[in-house]
Structure formats: C-alpha cells, structure tokens
C-alpha cells in the first residue's frame, strides 16, 4: 500500500539510505500520484543532494496538491534560493509563515531567513 511504502521510505531517509528512500517514495507516487507528503519528502532529499531543480519540481506539485503543508513552502523557498530566485523564495516563506503556528521552531527559522532575504534586496 502507499502508506506502507511511505513509512519504509521515511525510515530509510532517517537512516540516511536516500537511494532506497527515493525508490520507495517513487513507488508511493505510482500508487498515489497526489501523495503530498511524499512529494515534499522527495523535494527535501533532492535539496540535500544539491539538485534544486528536481526538488522544486516535486515541491511545486506538492503545494498545488496541498497548499496548507507549511513544510513544503519552506522547502520550496530553499530550492528557490538555491536557484538564485530570492523574490520567489520570500513569497514562499510568507506562505509558510501564514501556516506555521506561533512557537514552531520552523516559524522562527522562516522569519530569520525572510529577514535576511529582505535585507539583501537590491
């Protein structure tokens, strides 16, 4: 099932077996092409692998399917920054901040990153 494969992929990712995780996430998408968390996690792995274009592909699909997934907006911002697209990254961070609750550590990180981007505007 998609959920079982997803859990295998999560475990593999946590243990650093990214190739196995990618394979399992791809199998999840074969079963359920709209599995937003899988798309987000693939985006995160591709960011770690310094493949921001591939990451952004998955993250764009993810936010189209589940625009409420704050982590996807954060990851999307990181991919956009890696592609030297700071204005779009700032927009993605704002979307993430709209969805992150007060006190969430990701919220503080997103606020710092957004402040950095805005500080360096031309």
PDB file of C-alpha atoms in Angstrom:
ATOM      1  CA  UNK A   1       0.000   0.000   0.000  1.00  0.00           C
ATOM      2  CA  UNK A   2       1.037   3.629  -0.364  1.00  0.00           C
ATOM      3  CA  UNK A   3       1.140   4.140   3.411  1.00  0.00           C
ATOM      4  CA  UNK A   4       3.367   1.134   3.993  1.00  0.00           C
ATOM      5  CA  UNK A   5       5.805   2.212   1.261  1.00  0.00           C
ATOM      6  CA  UNK A   6       5.741   5.755   2.618  1.00  0.00           C
ATOM      7  CA  UNK A   7       6.717   4.505   6.076  1.00  0.00           C
ATOM      8  CA  UNK A   8       9.547   2.378   4.618  1.00  0.00           C
ATOM      9  CA  UNK A   9      10.794   5.449   2.771  1.00  0.00           C
ATOM     10  CA  UNK A  10      10.645   7.582   5.907  1.00  0.00           C
ATOM     11  CA  UNK A  11      12.700   5.038   7.830  1.00  0.00           C
ATOM     12  CA  UNK A  12      15.226   4.734   5.032  1.00  0.00           C
ATOM     13  CA  UNK A  13      15.548   8.515   4.864  1.00  0.00           C
ATOM     14  CA  UNK A  14      16.033   8.794   8.627  1.00  0.00           C
ATOM     15  CA  UNK A  15      18.783   6.185   8.474  1.00  0.00           C
ATOM     16  CA  UNK A  16      20.477   8.000   5.594  1.00  0.00           C
ATOM     17  CA  UNK A  17      19.659   5.482   2.852  1.00  0.00           C
ATOM     18  CA  UNK A  18      18.487   8.138   0.411  1.00  0.00           C
ATOM     19  CA  UNK A  19      18.589   5.963  -2.697  1.00  0.00           C
ATOM     20  CA  UNK A  20      16.261   3.402  -1.117  1.00  0.00           C
ATOM     21  CA  UNK A  21      14.053   6.219   0.186  1.00  0.00           C
ATOM     22  CA  UNK A  22      13.779   7.741  -3.291  1.00  0.00           C
ATOM     23  CA  UNK A  23      12.834   4.356  -4.757  1.00  0.00           C
ATOM     24  CA  UNK A  24      10.154   3.825  -2.120  1.00  0.00           C
ATOM     25  CA  UNK A  25       8.780   7.362  -2.469  1.00  0.00           C
ATOM     26  CA  UNK A  26       8.603   6.865  -6.246  1.00  0.00           C
ATOM     27  CA  UNK A  27       6.614   3.673  -5.652  1.00  0.00           C
ATOM     28  CA  UNK A  28       4.245   5.597  -3.399  1.00  0.00           C
ATOM     29  CA  UNK A  29       3.680   8.047  -6.251  1.00  0.00           C
ATOM     30  CA  UNK A  30       2.951   5.175  -8.625  1.00  0.00           C
ATOM     31  CA  UNK A  31       0.177   4.104  -6.264  1.00  0.00           C
ATOM     32  CA  UNK A  32      -0.972   7.616  -5.334  1.00  0.00           C
ATOM     33  CA  UNK A  33       0.408  10.412  -7.559  1.00  0.00           C
ATOM     34  CA  UNK A  34      -1.209  13.012  -5.271  1.00  0.00           C
ATOM     35  CA  UNK A  35       0.557  11.922  -2.068  1.00  0.00           C
ATOM     36  CA  UNK A  36       1.665  15.399  -0.989  1.00  0.00           C
ATOM     37  CA  UNK A  37       3.969  14.376   1.867  1.00  0.00           C
ATOM     38  CA  UNK A  38       5.844  12.075  -0.490  1.00  0.00           C
ATOM     39  CA  UNK A  39       6.358  14.912  -2.944  1.00  0.00           C
ATOM     40  CA  UNK A  40       7.575  17.137  -0.109  1.00  0.00           C
ATOM     41  CA  UNK A  41       9.981  14.486   1.156  1.00  0.00           C
ATOM     42  CA  UNK A  42      11.385  13.870  -2.320  1.00  0.00           C
ATOM     43  CA  UNK A  43      11.909  17.604  -2.639  1.00  0.00           C
ATOM     44  CA  UNK A  44      13.762  17.611   0.679  1.00  0.00           C
ATOM     45  CA  UNK A  45      16.019  14.746  -0.417  1.00  0.00           C
ATOM     46  CA  UNK A  46      16.824  16.441  -3.717  1.00  0.00           C
ATOM     47  CA  UNK A  47      17.682  19.621  -1.812  1.00  0.00           C
ATOM     48  CA  UNK A  48      20.151  17.629   0.304  1.00  0.00           C
ATOM     49  CA  UNK A  49      21.586  16.173  -2.888  1.00  0.00           C
ATOM     50  CA  UNK A  50      22.039  19.720  -4.223  1.00  0.00           C
ATOM     51  CA  UNK A  51      19.559  19.189  -7.033  1.00  0.00           C
ATOM     52  CA  UNK A  52      17.316  22.218  -6.536  1.00  0.00           C
ATOM     53  CA  UNK A  53      15.589  21.952  -9.927  1.00  0.00           C
ATOM     54  CA  UNK A  54      14.421  18.409  -9.190  1.00  0.00           C
ATOM     55  CA  UNK A  55      13.464  19.491  -5.685  1.00  0.00           C
ATOM     56  CA  UNK A  56      11.417  22.390  -6.985  1.00  0.00           C
ATOM     57  CA  UNK A  57       9.562  20.137  -9.442  1.00  0.00           C
ATOM     58  CA  UNK A  58       8.349  17.938  -6.600  1.00  0.00           C
ATOM     59  CA  UNK A  59       7.662  20.831  -4.259  1.00  0.00           C
ATOM     60  CA  UNK A  60       5.631  22.723  -6.858  1.00  0.00           C
ATOM     61  CA  UNK A  61       3.476  19.634  -7.335  1.00  0.00           C
ATOM     62  CA  UNK A  62       3.181  19.256  -3.568  1.00  0.00           C
ATOM     63  CA  UNK A  63       1.914  22.775  -2.880  1.00  0.00           C
ATOM     64  CA  UNK A  64      -0.503  22.508  -5.804  1.00  0.00           C
ATOM     65  CA  UNK A  65      -1.996  19.408  -4.163  1.00  0.00           C
ATOM     66  CA  UNK A  66      -1.802  20.554  -0.533  1.00  0.00           C
ATOM     67  CA  UNK A  67      -1.284  24.312  -0.237  1.00  0.00           C
ATOM     68  CA  UNK A  68      -1.622  24.063   3.563  1.00  0.00           C
ATOM     69  CA  UNK A  69       1.557  21.989   4.019  1.00  0.00           C
ATOM     70  CA  UNK A  70       3.864  24.597   5.555  1.00  0.00           C
ATOM     71  CA  UNK A  71       6.978  22.418   5.338  1.00  0.00           C
ATOM     72  CA  UNK A  72       6.591  22.233   1.558  1.00  0.00           C
ATOM     73  CA  UNK A  73       6.564  26.031   1.318  1.00  0.00           C
ATOM     74  CA  UNK A  74       9.723  26.174   3.453  1.00  0.00           C
ATOM     75  CA  UNK A  75      11.482  23.568   1.321  1.00  0.00           C
ATOM     76  CA  UNK A  76      10.294  25.337  -1.807  1.00  0.00           C
ATOM     77  CA  UNK A  77      11.843  28.577  -0.522  1.00  0.00           C
ATOM     78  CA  UNK A  78      15.173  26.798  -0.006  1.00  0.00           C
ATOM     79  CA  UNK A  79      15.063  25.386  -3.537  1.00  0.00           C
ATOM     80  CA  UNK A  80      14.267  28.819  -4.955  1.00  0.00           C
ATOM     81  CA  UNK A  81      17.165  30.358  -3.032  1.00  0.00           C
ATOM     82  CA  UNK A  82      19.492  27.666  -4.373  1.00  0.00           C
ATOM     83  CA  UNK A  83      18.316  28.658  -7.855  1.00  0.00           C
ATOM     84  CA  UNK A  84      19.034  32.340  -7.084  1.00  0.00           C
ATOM     85  CA  UNK A  85      15.366  33.352  -7.109  1.00  0.00           C
ATOM     86  CA  UNK A  86      15.150  35.311  -3.825  1.00  0.00           C
ATOM     87  CA  UNK A  87      11.906  37.215  -4.545  1.00  0.00           C
ATOM     88  CA  UNK A  88      10.054  33.938  -5.147  1.00  0.00           C
ATOM     89  CA  UNK A  89      11.734  32.410  -2.089  1.00  0.00           C
ATOM     90  CA  UNK A  90      10.487  35.325   0.041  1.00  0.00           C
ATOM     91  CA  UNK A  91       6.971  34.737  -1.256  1.00  0.00           C
ATOM     92  CA  UNK A  92       7.187  31.029  -0.389  1.00  0.00           C
ATOM     93  CA  UNK A  93       8.425  31.910   3.097  1.00  0.00           C
ATOM     94  CA  UNK A  94       5.480  34.260   3.606  1.00  0.00           C
ATOM     95  CA  UNK A  95       3.111  31.447   2.624  1.00  0.00           C
ATOM     96  CA  UNK A  96       4.842  29.126   5.093  1.00  0.00           C
ATOM     97  CA  UNK A  97       4.585  31.720   7.862  1.00  0.00           C
ATOM     98  CA  UNK A  98       0.833  32.029   7.253  1.00  0.00           C
ATOM     99  CA  UNK A  99       0.522  28.320   8.001  1.00  0.00           C
ATOM    100  CA  UNK A 100       3.014  27.826  10.852  1.00  0.00           C
ATOM    101  CA  UNK A 101       1.759  28.208  14.420  1.00  0.00           C
ATOM    102  CA  UNK A 102       3.429  30.530  16.929  1.00  0.00           C
ATOM    103  CA  UNK A 103       6.195  28.767  18.815  1.00  0.00           C
ATOM    104  CA  UNK A 104       7.015  26.364  15.978  1.00  0.00           C
ATOM    105  CA  UNK A 105      10.805  26.266  15.521  1.00  0.00           C
ATOM    106  CA  UNK A 106      10.333  26.292  11.743  1.00  0.00           C
ATOM    107  CA  UNK A 107       8.459  29.568  12.106  1.00  0.00           C
ATOM    108  CA  UNK A 108      11.425  31.268  13.763  1.00  0.00           C
ATOM    109  CA  UNK A 109      13.791  29.898  11.112  1.00  0.00           C
ATOM    110  CA  UNK A 110      11.494  31.085   8.315  1.00  0.00           C
ATOM    111  CA  UNK A 111      11.271  34.555   9.867  1.00  0.00           C
ATOM    112  CA  UNK A 112      15.074  34.811  10.108  1.00  0.00           C
ATOM    113  CA  UNK A 113      15.527  33.673   6.517  1.00  0.00           C
ATOM    114  CA  UNK A 114      12.878  36.085   5.255  1.00  0.00           C
ATOM    115  CA  UNK A 115      14.553  38.952   7.131  1.00  0.00           C
ATOM    116  CA  UNK A 116      17.894  38.005   5.540  1.00  0.00           C
ATOM    117  CA  UNK A 117      16.383  37.993   2.048  1.00  0.00           C
ATOM    118  CA  UNK A 118      14.666  41.325   2.593  1.00  0.00           C
ATOM    119  CA  UNK A 119      17.884  42.804   3.992  1.00  0.00           C
ATOM    120  CA  UNK A 120      19.728  41.974   0.771  1.00  0.00           C
ATOM    121  CA  UNK A 121      17.135  43.315  -1.676  1.00  0.00           C
ATOM    122  CA  UNK A 122      18.690  45.353  -4.474  1.00  0.00           C
TER     123      UNK A 122
END
